[in-house]
XYZ file of N, CA and C in Angstrom:
873
model
N 42.216 28.934 -48.244
C 41.085 29.480 -47.470
C 41.039 28.788 -46.109
N 41.032 29.579 -45.066
C 41.049 29.024 -43.717
C 39.691 28.418 -43.361
N 39.747 27.229 -42.742
C 38.510 26.526 -42.352
C 37.889 27.215 -41.133
N 36.605 27.479 -41.212
C 35.892 28.144 -40.123
C 34.788 27.206 -39.609
N 34.977 26.711 -38.393
C 34.008 25.757 -37.834
C 32.652 26.405 -37.585
N 32.611 27.730 -37.529
C 31.334 28.411 -37.269
C 30.340 28.227 -38.405
N 30.804 27.748 -39.540
C 29.893 27.498 -40.661
C 28.899 26.393 -40.343
N 29.231 25.535 -39.339
C 28.339 24.440 -38.977
C 27.321 24.846 -37.902
N 27.325 26.078 -37.516
C 26.394 26.543 -36.474
C 24.989 26.639 -37.059
N 24.079 25.779 -36.539
C 22.696 25.831 -37.009
C 21.844 26.743 -36.118
N 22.458 27.240 -35.056
C 21.748 28.156 -34.155
C 22.318 29.567 -34.369
N 22.042 30.131 -35.524
C 22.563 31.455 -35.848
C 21.978 32.504 -34.919
N 22.836 33.426 -34.509
C 22.437 34.454 -33.556
C 21.999 35.703 -34.298
N 20.945 36.333 -33.761
C 20.426 37.577 -34.320
C 20.897 38.721 -33.435
N 21.469 39.750 -34.004
C 21.911 40.893 -33.189
C 20.738 41.492 -32.401
N 21.064 41.987 -31.192
C 20.005 42.508 -30.331
C 19.307 43.719 -30.925
N 20.056 44.516 -31.747
C 19.422 45.706 -32.320
C 18.423 45.361 -33.417
N 18.363 44.058 -33.818
C 17.393 43.628 -34.818
C 16.188 42.936 -34.186
N 16.156 42.843 -32.861
C 15.034 42.212 -32.161
C 14.184 43.271 -31.485
N 12.940 42.908 -31.237
C 11.992 43.856 -30.640
C 11.244 43.176 -29.483
N 11.516 43.580 -28.244
C 10.777 43.016 -27.106
C 9.371 43.608 -27.045
N 8.419 42.801 -26.598
C 7.033 43.242 -26.448
C 6.503 42.823 -25.084
N 5.480 43.515 -24.636
C 4.856 43.167 -23.358
C 4.201 41.802 -23.430
N 3.550 41.523 -24.548
C 2.914 40.209 -24.723
C 3.950 39.089 -24.700
N 5.079 39.317 -25.385
C 6.141 38.325 -25.396
C 6.709 38.062 -24.006
N 6.833 39.120 -23.202
C 7.330 38.950 -21.840
C 6.352 38.126 -20.997
N 5.056 38.403 -21.161
C 4.048 37.653 -20.408
C 4.054 36.177 -20.802
N 4.154 35.920 -22.118
C 4.189 34.535 -22.587
C 5.453 33.837 -22.088
N 6.577 34.556 -22.088
C 7.841 33.973 -21.614
C 7.759 33.591 -20.144
N 7.225 34.489 -19.307
C 7.097 34.182 -17.881
C 6.158 32.999 -17.641
N 5.039 32.985 -18.402
C 4.103 31.867 -18.258
C 4.751 30.561 -18.699
N 5.546 30.635 -19.781
C 6.220 29.433 -20.291
C 7.236 28.910 -19.272
N 8.006 29.822 -18.674
C 9.000 29.402 -17.684
C 8.319 28.776 -16.465
N 7.211 29.365 -16.019
C 6.472 28.801 -14.880
C 5.929 27.419 -15.218
N 5.385 27.290 -16.420
C 4.833 26.006 -16.856
C 5.920 24.929 -16.933
N 7.070 25.293 -17.501
C 8.174 24.344 -17.616
C 8.683 23.929 -16.237
N 8.817 24.914 -15.327
C 9.308 24.617 -13.981
C 8.378 23.646 -13.256
N 7.068 23.865 -13.413
C 6.100 22.977 -12.762
C 6.202 21.559 -13.303
N 6.276 21.443 -14.632
C 6.383 20.107 -15.233
C 7.693 19.416 -14.866
N 8.776 20.197 -14.768
C 10.059 19.600 -14.395
C 10.024 19.066 -12.961
N 9.385 19.807 -12.059
C 9.256 19.338 -10.680
C 8.416 18.052 -10.613
N 7.342 18.001 -11.406
C 6.498 16.798 -11.431
C 7.287 15.614 -11.971
N 8.044 15.831 -13.046
C 8.854 14.749 -13.610
C 9.926 14.283 -12.625
N 10.513 15.231 -11.892
C 11.527 14.874 -10.905
C 10.919 14.049 -9.779
N 9.701 14.413 -9.370
C 9.018 13.653 -8.310
C 8.756 12.214 -8.758
N 8.260 12.053 -9.984
C 7.965 10.706 -10.474
C 9.243 9.912 -10.738
N 10.351 10.605 -11.028
C 11.617 9.908 -11.216
C 12.159 9.403 -9.878
N 12.031 10.232 -8.823
C 12.527 9.830 -7.503
C 11.636 8.766 -6.887
N 10.300 8.885 -7.082
C 9.354 7.942 -6.494
C 9.286 6.670 -7.347
N 9.581 5.512 -6.784
C 9.569 4.282 -7.587
C 8.149 3.824 -7.903
N 8.005 3.159 -9.034
C 6.751 2.500 -9.384
C 6.740 1.099 -8.768
N 5.542 0.587 -8.516
C 5.395 -0.759 -7.963
C 4.731 -1.646 -9.013
N 5.446 -2.669 -9.447
C 4.958 -3.604 -10.448
C 4.453 -4.856 -9.737
N 3.258 -5.304 -10.081
C 2.684 -6.487 -9.439
C 2.611 -7.646 -10.429
N 2.752 -8.844 -9.904
C 2.625 -10.059 -10.713
C 2.092 -11.189 -9.842
N 1.482 -12.170 -10.498
C 0.937 -13.342 -9.818
C 1.641 -14.595 -10.302
N 1.907 -15.519 -9.390
C 2.491 -16.796 -9.784
C 2.210 -17.825 -8.698
N 2.389 -19.085 -9.054
C 2.219 -20.186 -8.106
C 3.568 -20.465 -7.457
N 3.637 -20.290 -6.155
C 4.873 -20.471 -5.417
C 4.932 -21.903 -4.884
N 5.851 -22.698 -5.433
C 6.003 -24.093 -5.012
C 7.225 -24.190 -4.108
N 7.055 -24.492 -2.824
C 8.200 -24.573 -1.917
C 9.124 -25.729 -2.272
N 10.432 -25.527 -2.074
C 11.406 -26.567 -2.382
C 11.229 -27.749 -1.439
N 11.191 -28.950 -2.003
C 11.049 -30.149 -1.203
C 9.674 -30.325 -0.603
N 8.720 -29.469 -1.004
C 7.371 -29.573 -0.467
C 7.237 -29.100 0.968
N 8.286 -28.450 1.497
C 8.252 -27.966 2.885
C 8.173 -26.446 2.868
N 7.114 -25.897 3.430
C 6.917 -24.456 3.446
C 7.235 -23.895 4.829
N 7.723 -22.664 4.825
C 8.007 -22.004 6.093
C 6.701 -21.661 6.809
N 6.818 -21.542 8.107
C 5.639 -21.188 8.894
C 5.365 -19.691 8.811
N 4.116 -19.329 9.060
C 3.669 -17.947 8.931
C 3.551 -17.327 10.319
N 4.245 -16.214 10.572
C 4.057 -15.522 11.850
C 2.672 -14.868 11.909
N 2.060 -14.918 13.070
C 0.741 -14.310 13.297
C 0.837 -13.405 14.511
N 0.276 -12.220 14.381
C 0.187 -11.318 15.526
C -1.276 -10.934 15.725
N -1.772 -11.114 16.928
C -3.161 -10.774 17.236
C -3.206 -9.923 18.502
N -4.027 -8.908 18.463
C -4.247 -8.023 19.607
C -5.759 -7.844 19.726
N -6.367 -8.432 20.766
C -7.821 -8.482 20.867
C -8.251 -8.247 22.315
N -9.361 -7.554 22.479
C -9.941 -7.314 23.794
C -11.298 -8.007 23.895
N -11.477 -8.790 24.959
C -12.769 -9.400 25.275
C -13.296 -8.671 26.504
N -14.414 -8.000 26.361
C -14.838 -7.049 27.389
C -15.517 -7.678 28.595
N -16.033 -8.928 28.472
C -16.839 -9.492 29.553
C -16.277 -10.786 30.149
N -15.035 -11.142 29.821
C -14.421 -12.350 30.381
C -13.046 -11.967 30.920
N -12.753 -12.336 32.140
C -11.487 -11.955 32.770
C -10.333 -12.805 32.241
N -9.109 -12.338 32.485
C -7.912 -12.960 31.916
C -7.671 -14.372 32.427
N -8.106 -14.688 33.624
C -7.823 -16.013 34.183
C -8.516 -17.143 33.420
N -9.546 -16.814 32.668
C -10.280 -17.844 31.936
C -9.876 -17.942 30.470
N -9.293 -16.883 29.920
C -9.077 -16.820 28.476
C -7.728 -17.402 28.062
N -7.704 -17.967 26.856
C -6.474 -18.474 26.259
C -6.630 -18.579 24.761
N -5.523 -18.874 24.089
C -5.525 -19.044 22.630
C -5.247 -20.506 22.318
N -6.105 -21.101 21.493
C -5.944 -22.486 21.056
C -5.614 -22.488 19.564
N -4.742 -23.410 19.141
C -4.283 -23.466 17.757
C -4.470 -24.884 17.226
N -5.083 -24.996 16.037
C -5.293 -26.283 15.386
C -4.989 -26.160 13.901
N -4.595 -27.271 13.274
C -4.456 -27.278 11.818
C -4.661 -28.688 11.281
N -4.658 -28.825 9.956
C -4.940 -30.108 9.310
C -3.789 -31.111 9.400
N -2.646 -30.692 9.920
C -1.528 -31.607 10.108
C -1.551 -32.262 11.489
N -2.591 -32.005 12.252
C -2.733 -32.642 13.553
C -2.302 -31.796 14.733
N -1.908 -30.579 14.496
C -1.532 -29.700 15.610
C -2.770 -29.328 16.412
N -2.639 -29.395 17.738
C -3.752 -29.019 18.603
C -3.180 -28.542 19.941
N -3.033 -27.240 20.052
C -2.503 -26.640 21.271
C -3.630 -25.891 21.975
N -3.823 -26.198 23.235
C -4.853 -25.545 24.042
C -4.159 -24.671 25.080
N -4.552 -23.398 25.108
C -3.949 -22.479 26.070
C -2.531 -22.097 25.711
N -2.301 -21.741 24.453
C -0.970 -21.301 24.022
C -0.546 -20.095 24.855
N 0.668 -20.145 25.427
C 1.069 -19.082 26.343
C 2.386 -18.412 25.979
N 3.157 -18.978 25.038
C 4.414 -18.337 24.658
C 4.139 -17.035 23.904
N 4.948 -16.015 24.179
C 4.801 -14.700 23.534
C 3.374 -14.182 23.646
N 2.744 -14.448 24.782
C 1.362 -14.026 25.015
C 1.308 -13.129 26.253
N 0.667 -11.994 26.100
C 0.523 -11.056 27.213
C -0.956 -10.765 27.418
N -1.389 -10.869 28.671
C -2.779 -10.602 29.021
C -2.833 -9.382 29.932
N -3.694 -8.446 29.588
C -3.828 -7.208 30.357
C -5.279 -7.076 30.801
N -5.548 -7.028 32.099
C -6.933 -6.863 32.570
C -7.524 -5.532 32.107
N -8.790 -5.571 31.760
C -9.528 -4.379 31.349
C -10.901 -4.380 32.010
N -11.586 -3.261 31.892
C -12.958 -3.146 32.403
C -13.021 -3.519 33.890
N -12.063 -2.937 34.656
C -11.984 -3.201 36.099
C -11.821 -4.691 36.415
N -11.063 -5.383 35.581
C -10.813 -6.803 35.809
C -11.840 -7.732 35.215
N -12.967 -7.190 34.735
C -14.017 -8.037 34.157
C -13.716 -8.418 32.717
N -12.787 -7.710 32.081
C -12.422 -8.008 30.706
C -10.936 -8.263 30.581
N -10.489 -8.565 29.362
C -9.087 -8.910 29.164
C -8.654 -8.543 27.740
N -7.437 -8.024 27.654
C -6.828 -7.755 26.347
C -5.669 -8.723 26.156
N -5.697 -9.465 25.061
C -4.679 -10.476 24.765
C -3.847 -10.010 23.579
N -2.540 -9.975 23.785
C -1.598 -9.629 22.724
C -0.655 -10.809 22.566
N -0.704 -11.480 21.422
C 0.062 -12.720 21.254
C 0.687 -12.785 19.868
N 1.831 -13.459 19.802
C 2.526 -13.730 18.545
C 2.867 -15.214 18.486
N 2.522 -15.863 17.398
C 2.805 -17.288 17.235
C 2.931 -17.597 15.750
N 3.212 -18.844 15.416
C 3.378 -19.245 14.020
C 2.403 -20.357 13.669
N 1.938 -20.320 12.419
C 1.048 -21.357 11.914
C 1.668 -21.974 10.663
N 1.308 -23.213 10.393
C 1.784 -23.894 9.191
C 0.920 -23.499 8.002
N 1.491 -23.560 6.815
C 0.766 -23.126 5.608
C -0.180 -24.215 5.123
N -1.047 -24.640 6.006
C -2.127 -25.574 5.684
C -3.388 -25.037 6.356
N -4.583 -25.452 5.901
C -5.816 -24.976 6.538
C -5.837 -25.300 8.031
N -6.399 -24.410 8.799
C -6.494 -24.603 10.239
C -7.249 -23.469 10.885
N -7.089 -23.315 12.186
C -7.754 -22.235 12.905
C -7.009 -21.958 14.198
N -7.214 -20.770 14.718
C -6.838 -20.445 16.086
C -8.020 -19.688 16.683
N -8.239 -19.857 17.956
C -9.417 -19.245 18.557
C -9.138 -18.810 19.991
N -9.835 -17.768 20.378
C -9.783 -17.264 21.751
C -10.970 -17.874 22.484
N -10.683 -18.582 23.589
C -11.745 -19.307 24.268
C -11.393 -19.489 25.743
N -12.300 -20.152 26.446
C -12.068 -20.517 27.849
C -11.773 -22.012 27.983
N -11.412 -22.666 26.880
C -11.203 -24.116 26.884
C -10.064 -24.535 27.804
N -9.070 -23.676 27.998
C -7.916 -24.048 28.819
C -8.125 -23.767 30.302
N -9.243 -23.152 30.663
C -9.489 -22.809 32.072
C -9.922 -24.046 32.852
N -9.431 -24.156 34.095
C -9.806 -25.289 34.949
C -11.280 -25.228 35.318
N -11.781 -24.031 35.514
C -13.207 -23.829 35.827
C -13.792 -22.848 34.822
N -14.982 -23.143 34.341
C -15.637 -22.290 33.367
C -16.459 -21.215 34.064
N -16.374 -19.966 33.593
C -17.192 -18.905 34.177
C -18.653 -19.064 33.757
N -19.513 -18.380 34.459
C -20.929 -18.415 34.152
C -21.278 -17.336 33.127
N -22.240 -17.669 32.257
C -22.773 -16.700 31.294
C -21.643 -16.023 30.488
N -20.926 -16.847 29.752
C -19.783 -16.338 28.980
C -20.264 -15.450 27.831
N -19.724 -14.261 27.782
C -20.052 -13.305 26.724
C -18.748 -12.935 26.009
N -18.629 -13.319 24.762
C -17.374 -13.126 24.023
C -17.391 -11.882 23.137
N -18.124 -10.855 23.550
C -18.056 -9.595 22.813
C -16.612 -9.104 22.818
N -16.172 -8.546 21.689
C -14.756 -8.234 21.584
C -14.489 -7.102 20.596
N -13.268 -6.607 20.661
C -12.737 -5.640 19.701
C -11.388 -6.161 19.239
N -11.218 -6.283 17.920
C -9.938 -6.725 17.366
C -9.104 -5.475 17.075
N -8.099 -5.252 17.895
C -7.244 -4.083 17.684
C -6.325 -4.278 16.483
N -5.865 -5.511 16.299
C -4.981 -5.774 15.155
C -4.906 -7.282 14.922
N -4.788 -7.654 13.663
C -4.535 -9.041 13.271
C -3.740 -9.000 11.975
N -2.520 -9.544 12.017
C -1.641 -9.490 10.852
C -0.893 -10.801 10.707
N -0.610 -11.153 9.449
C 0.130 -12.365 9.130
C 1.428 -11.976 8.428
N 2.511 -12.654 8.765
C 3.772 -12.435 8.078
C 4.510 -11.204 8.564
N 5.410 -10.703 7.701
C 6.239 -9.556 8.052
C 5.415 -8.278 8.110
N 5.914 -7.318 8.879
C 5.263 -6.022 8.951
C 5.502 -5.249 7.662
N 4.591 -4.337 7.327
C 4.727 -3.530 6.115
C 5.093 -2.088 6.446
N 5.499 -1.841 7.692
C 5.927 -0.492 8.058
C 7.186 -0.129 7.271
N 7.219 1.105 6.789
C 8.354 1.561 5.999
C 8.188 1.363 4.509
N 7.195 0.577 4.096
C 6.936 0.367 2.671
C 5.764 1.256 2.262
N 6.053 2.508 1.981
C 4.996 3.469 1.695
C 4.334 3.246 0.345
N 5.050 2.610 -0.579
C 4.509 2.450 -1.923
C 3.657 1.196 -2.079
N 3.542 0.401 -1.039
C 2.811 -0.855 -1.186
C 1.341 -0.574 -1.462
N 0.763 -1.175 -2.501
C -0.637 -0.903 -2.833
C -1.604 -1.682 -1.944
N -2.828 -1.183 -1.867
C -3.909 -1.882 -1.169
C -3.511 -2.257 0.261
N -3.018 -1.288 1.011
C -2.518 -1.551 2.361
C -3.606 -2.108 3.273
N -4.837 -1.729 3.044
C -5.934 -2.183 3.892
C -6.087 -3.703 3.869
N -5.704 -4.344 2.757
C -5.875 -5.791 2.629
C -4.950 -6.573 3.556
N -3.914 -5.933 4.098
C -3.000 -6.624 4.995
C -3.505 -6.615 6.443
N -4.437 -5.714 6.754
C -5.010 -5.643 8.100
C -6.495 -5.277 8.026
N -7.299 -6.073 7.334
C -8.718 -5.699 7.188
C -9.509 -5.771 8.492
N -9.009 -6.502 9.491
C -9.723 -6.622 10.755
C -9.231 -5.636 11.816
N -8.344 -4.753 11.443
C -7.827 -3.787 12.412
C -8.943 -2.864 12.893
N -9.052 -2.742 14.229
C -10.079 -1.936 14.905
C -11.498 -2.427 14.592
N -11.640 -3.715 14.374
C -12.970 -4.284 14.091
C -13.724 -4.450 15.412
N -14.843 -3.769 15.545
C -15.626 -3.772 16.785
C -16.784 -4.751 16.654
N -16.813 -5.736 17.551
C -17.877 -6.734 17.512
C -18.446 -6.886 18.927
N -19.043 -5.796 19.400
C -19.588 -5.782 20.761
C -21.110 -5.663 20.773
N -21.734 -5.874 19.625
C -23.191 -5.678 19.545
C -23.982 -6.966 19.396
N -23.327 -8.126 19.494
C -24.042 -9.390 19.355
C -24.606 -9.853 20.697
N -25.539 -10.824 20.630
C -26.166 -11.343 21.842
C -25.191 -12.194 22.654
N -25.540 -12.441 23.901
C -24.725 -13.286 24.770
C -24.681 -14.718 24.248
N -23.615 -15.445 24.656
C -23.435 -16.863 24.344
C -23.465 -17.138 22.840
N -22.906 -16.240 22.078
C -22.767 -16.426 20.631
C -21.298 -16.617 20.315
N -20.982 -17.641 19.540
C -19.617 -17.821 19.050
C -19.412 -16.949 17.818
N -18.219 -16.430 17.685
C -17.877 -15.541 16.575
C -16.922 -16.277 15.650
N -17.243 -16.268 14.386
C -16.492 -17.054 13.419
C -15.994 -16.143 12.300
N -14.684 -16.105 12.117
C -14.079 -15.345 11.027
C -13.451 -16.336 10.051
N -13.995 -16.376 8.834
C -13.486 -17.257 7.786
C -12.557 -16.442 6.894
N -11.285 -16.832 6.831
C -10.281 -15.997 6.173
C -9.598 -16.743 5.030
N -9.357 -16.028 3.946
C -8.556 -16.508 2.827
C -7.266 -15.689 2.819
N -6.136 -16.387 3.025
C -4.852 -15.713 3.166
C -4.073 -15.823 1.853
N -3.547 -14.685 1.394
C -2.813 -14.637 0.126
C -1.344 -14.326 0.422
N -0.420 -15.252 0.146
C 1.007 -14.965 0.330
C 1.444 -13.804 -0.558
N 2.316 -12.959 -0.021
C 2.744 -11.758 -0.736
C 4.250 -11.574 -0.563
N 4.892 -11.134 -1.630
C 6.310 -10.788 -1.591
C 6.445 -9.321 -1.992
N 7.183 -8.559 -1.191
C 7.440 -7.160 -1.546
C 8.950 -6.963 -1.642
N 9.412 -6.542 -2.815
C 10.845 -6.343 -3.067
C 11.095 -4.869 -3.364
N 11.954 -4.232 -2.546
C 12.213 -2.812 -2.749
C 13.335 -2.601 -3.755
N 13.742 -1.339 -3.948
C 14.753 -1.019 -4.956
C 16.104 -1.656 -4.651
N 16.378 -1.878 -3.370
C 17.655 -2.475 -2.974
C 17.679 -3.990 -3.126
N 16.549 -4.573 -3.483
C 16.476 -6.019 -3.623
C 16.105 -6.742 -2.342
N 15.845 -5.981 -1.275
C 15.428 -6.603 -0.012
C 13.972 -7.040 -0.111
N 13.693 -8.208 0.438
C 12.343 -8.775 0.348
C 11.699 -8.866 1.722
N 10.397 -8.597 1.751
C 9.579 -8.835 2.938
C 8.418 -9.729 2.521
N 7.888 -10.471 3.498
C 6.857 -11.457 3.189
C 5.620 -11.221 4.062
N 4.861 -10.169 3.767
C 3.571 -9.995 4.447
C 2.507 -10.867 3.787
N 1.333 -10.925 4.395
C 0.235 -11.727 3.850
C -1.037 -10.884 3.833
N -1.682 -10.840 2.673
C -2.990 -10.215 2.574
C -4.063 -11.245 2.922
N -5.224 -10.761 3.347
C -6.310 -11.710 3.562
C -7.658 -11.003 3.502
N -8.652 -11.794 3.145
C -10.042 -11.342 3.194
C -10.748 -12.164 4.269
N -11.897 -11.681 4.717
C -12.598 -12.416 5.763
C -14.103 -12.310 5.563
N -14.775 -13.299 6.117
C -16.228 -13.296 6.183
C -16.617 -13.631 7.620
N -17.518 -12.856 8.180
C -17.897 -13.050 9.587
C -19.289 -13.670 9.700
N -19.424 -14.526 10.708
C -20.747 -15.038 11.052
C -20.787 -15.272 12.563
N -21.942 -15.075 13.144
C -22.162 -15.395 14.547
C -23.103 -16.586 14.643
N -22.794 -17.523 15.529
C -23.633 -18.722 15.618
C -23.621 -19.247 17.045
N -24.670 -19.979 17.392
C -24.738 -20.628 18.701
C -23.866 -21.874 18.693
N -23.185 -22.195 19.789
C -22.354 -23.412 19.843
C -23.166 -24.655 19.507
N -22.537 -25.591 18.778
C -23.233 -26.788 18.319
C -23.696 -27.685 19.467
N -22.846 -27.840 20.466
C -23.176 -28.727 21.575
C -23.803 -27.945 22.714
N -24.876 -28.457 23.298
C -25.493 -27.778 24.442
C -24.496 -27.641 25.585
N -24.405 -26.452 26.153
C -23.495 -26.211 27.253
C -22.073 -25.897 26.832
N -21.768 -25.982 25.542
C -20.418 -25.667 25.079
C -20.185 -24.164 25.161
N -19.043 -23.736 25.693
C -18.791 -22.299 25.823
C -18.544 -21.653 24.467
N -19.006 -20.453 24.252
C -18.733 -19.754 22.987
C -17.262 -19.380 22.881
N -16.827 -19.103 21.666
C -15.424 -18.764 21.419
C -15.350 -17.797 20.237
N -14.159 -17.294 20.008
C -13.892 -16.414 18.864
C -12.963 -17.184 17.929
N -13.506 -17.643 16.805
C -12.774 -18.514 15.894
C -12.199 -17.710 14.720
N -10.974 -18.034 14.366
C -10.334 -17.490 13.175
C -9.914 -18.686 12.315
N -10.731 -19.019 11.335
C -10.463 -20.167 10.467
C -9.811 -19.644 9.180
N -8.721 -20.256 8.793
C -7.951 -19.735 7.660
C -7.656 -20.839 6.645
N -7.458 -20.380 5.422
C -7.037 -21.246 4.327
C -6.016 -20.464 3.512
N -4.924 -21.102 3.126
C -3.849 -20.433 2.400
C -4.073 -20.601 0.901
N -4.119 -19.509 0.178
C -4.308 -19.558 -1.265
C -3.008 -20.003 -1.948
N -3.089 -20.763 -3.068
C -1.878 -21.226 -3.754
C -1.198 -20.149 -4.591
N -1.892 -19.040 -4.827
C -1.348 -17.977 -5.664
C -0.589 -16.975 -4.790
N 0.591 -16.575 -5.256
C 1.409 -15.590 -4.557
C 1.410 -14.284 -5.345
N 1.270 -13.177 -4.633
C 1.340 -11.847 -5.241
C 2.714 -11.259 -4.951
N 3.365 -10.776 -5.996
C 4.678 -10.156 -5.811
C 4.635 -8.706 -6.259
N 5.076 -7.808 -5.370
C 5.201 -6.388 -5.677
C 6.690 -6.055 -5.766
N 7.095 -5.429 -6.863
C 8.501 -5.086 -7.074
C 8.611 -3.598 -7.376
N 9.483 -2.922 -6.645
C 9.724 -1.505 -6.902
C 10.630 -1.337 -8.113
N 10.241 -0.427 -8.997
C 11.043 -0.121 -10.177
C 11.147 1.399 -10.314
N 12.349 1.865 -10.595
C 12.547 3.302 -10.813
C 12.687 3.579 -12.305
N 12.173 4.715 -12.719
C 12.252 5.109 -14.127
C 13.711 5.203 -14.566
N 13.998 4.738 -15.786
C 15.356 4.808 -16.303
C 15.793 6.260 -16.452
N 17.097 6.515 -16.250
C 17.600 7.891 -16.286
C 17.458 8.493 -17.681
N 17.724 7.697 -18.718
C 17.601 8.231 -20.072
C 16.148 8.586 -20.399
N 15.202 7.842 -19.811
C 13.793 8.198 -20.005
C 13.483 9.523 -19.335
N 14.066 9.734 -18.150
C 13.881 11.001 -17.435
C 14.445 12.170 -18.253
N 15.658 11.992 -18.811
C 16.266 13.055 -19.617
C 15.434 13.325 -20.871
N 14.944 12.259 -21.504
C 14.113 12.428 -22.707
C 12.848 13.212 -22.394
N 12.237 12.919 -21.264
C 11.028 13.641 -20.866
C 11.328 15.120 -20.627
N 12.464 15.402 -19.992
C 12.835 16.802 -19.737
C 13.053 17.549 -21.052
N 13.777 16.915 -21.979
C 14.008 17.561 -23.282
C 12.694 17.805 -24.014
N 11.789 16.838 -23.938
C 10.494 17.005 -24.606
C 9.695 18.139 -23.977
N 9.732 18.239 -22.655
C 8.994 19.297 -21.975
C 9.547 20.663 -22.336
N 10.890 20.821 -22.233
C 11.510 22.125 -22.490
C 11.355 22.517 -23.954
N 11.714 21.595 -24.847
C 11.630 21.917 -26.269
C 10.207 22.161 -26.734
N 9.289 21.315 -26.327
C 7.900 21.483 -26.748
C 7.279 22.747 -26.203
N 7.573 23.055 -24.947
C 6.990 24.257 -24.345
C 7.506 25.525 -25.017
N 8.824 25.589 -25.271
C 9.377 26.768 -25.935
C 8.857 26.896 -27.364
N 8.696 25.777 -28.042
C 8.185 25.830 -29.423
C 6.752 26.338 -29.458
N 5.898 25.797 -28.598
C 4.503 26.239 -28.555
C 4.415 27.703 -28.153
N 5.245 28.106 -27.162
C 5.226 29.502 -26.726
C 5.695 30.426 -27.845
N 6.705 29.991 -28.595
C 7.208 30.806 -29.706
C 6.147 30.963 -30.791
N 5.458 29.868 -31.119
C 4.393 29.951 -32.125
C 3.270 30.866 -31.654
N 2.893 30.738 -30.393
C 1.832 31.583 -29.849
C 2.234 33.047 -29.855
N 3.479 33.340 -29.484
C 3.958 34.725 -29.484
C 3.976 35.301 -30.907
N 4.412 34.480 -31.875
C 4.445 34.950 -33.268
C 3.046 35.246 -33.786
N 2.093 34.388 -33.453
C 0.715 34.615 -33.908
C 0.151 35.896 -33.315
N 0.382 36.108 -32.025
C -0.142 37.315 -31.380
C 0.530 38.560 -31.937
N 1.860 38.491 -32.124
C 2.587 39.639 -32.658
C 2.130 39.973 -34.082
N 1.986 38.939 -34.916
C 1.535 39.155 -36.296
C 0.125 39.750 -36.324
N -0.741 39.216 -35.477
C -2.107 39.724 -35.438
C -2.143 41.178 -34.985
N -1.307 41.532 -33.993
C -1.293 42.921 -33.522
C -0.757 43.863 -34.592
N 0.264 43.420 -35.353
C 0.797 44.261 -36.424
C -0.238 44.480 -37.525
N -0.950 43.411 -37.873
C -1.999 43.569 -38.881
C -3.090 44.497 -38.406
N -3.418 44.412 -37.119
C -4.461 45.299 -36.573
C -3.999 46.756 -36.617
N -2.709 47.004 -36.315
C -2.182 48.372 -36.365
C -2.226 48.923 -37.782
N -1.842 48.083 -38.758
C -1.883 48.537 -40.151
C -3.302 48.823 -40.592
N -4.232 48.001 -40.125
C -5.651 48.208 -40.472
C -6.147 49.529 -39.909
N -5.750 49.842 -38.654
C -6.150 51.091 -38.024
C -5.539 52.266 -38.757
N -4.271 52.170 -39.144
C -3.633 53.271 -39.899
C -4.293 53.448 -41.243
N -4.697 52.363 -41.895
C -5.387 52.467 -43.181
C -6.717 53.163 -43.071
N -7.422 52.933 -41.975
C -8.707 53.591 -41.783
C -8.521 55.075 -41.532
N -7.417 55.437 -40.845
C -7.182 56.855 -40.539
C -6.817 57.628 -41.794
N -6.098 56.966 -42.743
C -5.721 57.654 -43.966
C -6.860 57.622 -44.987
């Protein structure tokens, strides 16, 4: 007896002359195909789009020496001209720079009565402050008013190009912060808690932006006659947040597709059988009433 491999076929075919197409079955089939196509597109989108996994840990620098943090600030002071303004930097390690001028650009505003300062510098990962003031000016202007608008303030690497990064607002919470409604001769104080952050994409490339929160207060200068300033006092948190991009495994994607296709066809087949059976019973009932 010749061996016939077709005996192992569990998907036996039914001749077309033994099948009966129905309008209801066609409608269910079209709806099922549309439903499956939609779910497949959604699964494909989630497969292509990476997930971002977050974790917290204490980052201990090797040898106790930590890298410095880049800072970028873009701020406009509306009532003090550029010749009087400068950036001063201090920290707990004894750094004290008055009138920092490297990588600093000053643009006159308000017909020369105001000034926009765009500066980039580095700070050490210890508590400290930097402030915009007239301390470096040879002569102090009269009636100093430090009303200002913070166009941007960011620490560390830029996050441009990282679309999946969560909580983007936390990296620039002071962006477009308008502080022009306070009284004259008031110092502005921003108390900031900076959180080191690591972002690792699918390629393994890392960027090091910094998140931060802030609390604002306005106060009169402690010493009589002391000029007001705009203070940014910071403290570095010991906890580091790491975001890592992860893509869904390919076998998981295939399993999801099989589940969607198989489950949808099974449910559609059961629904079609129920409707067909119910319609046949209704027809027999109607014929019985007629006879």
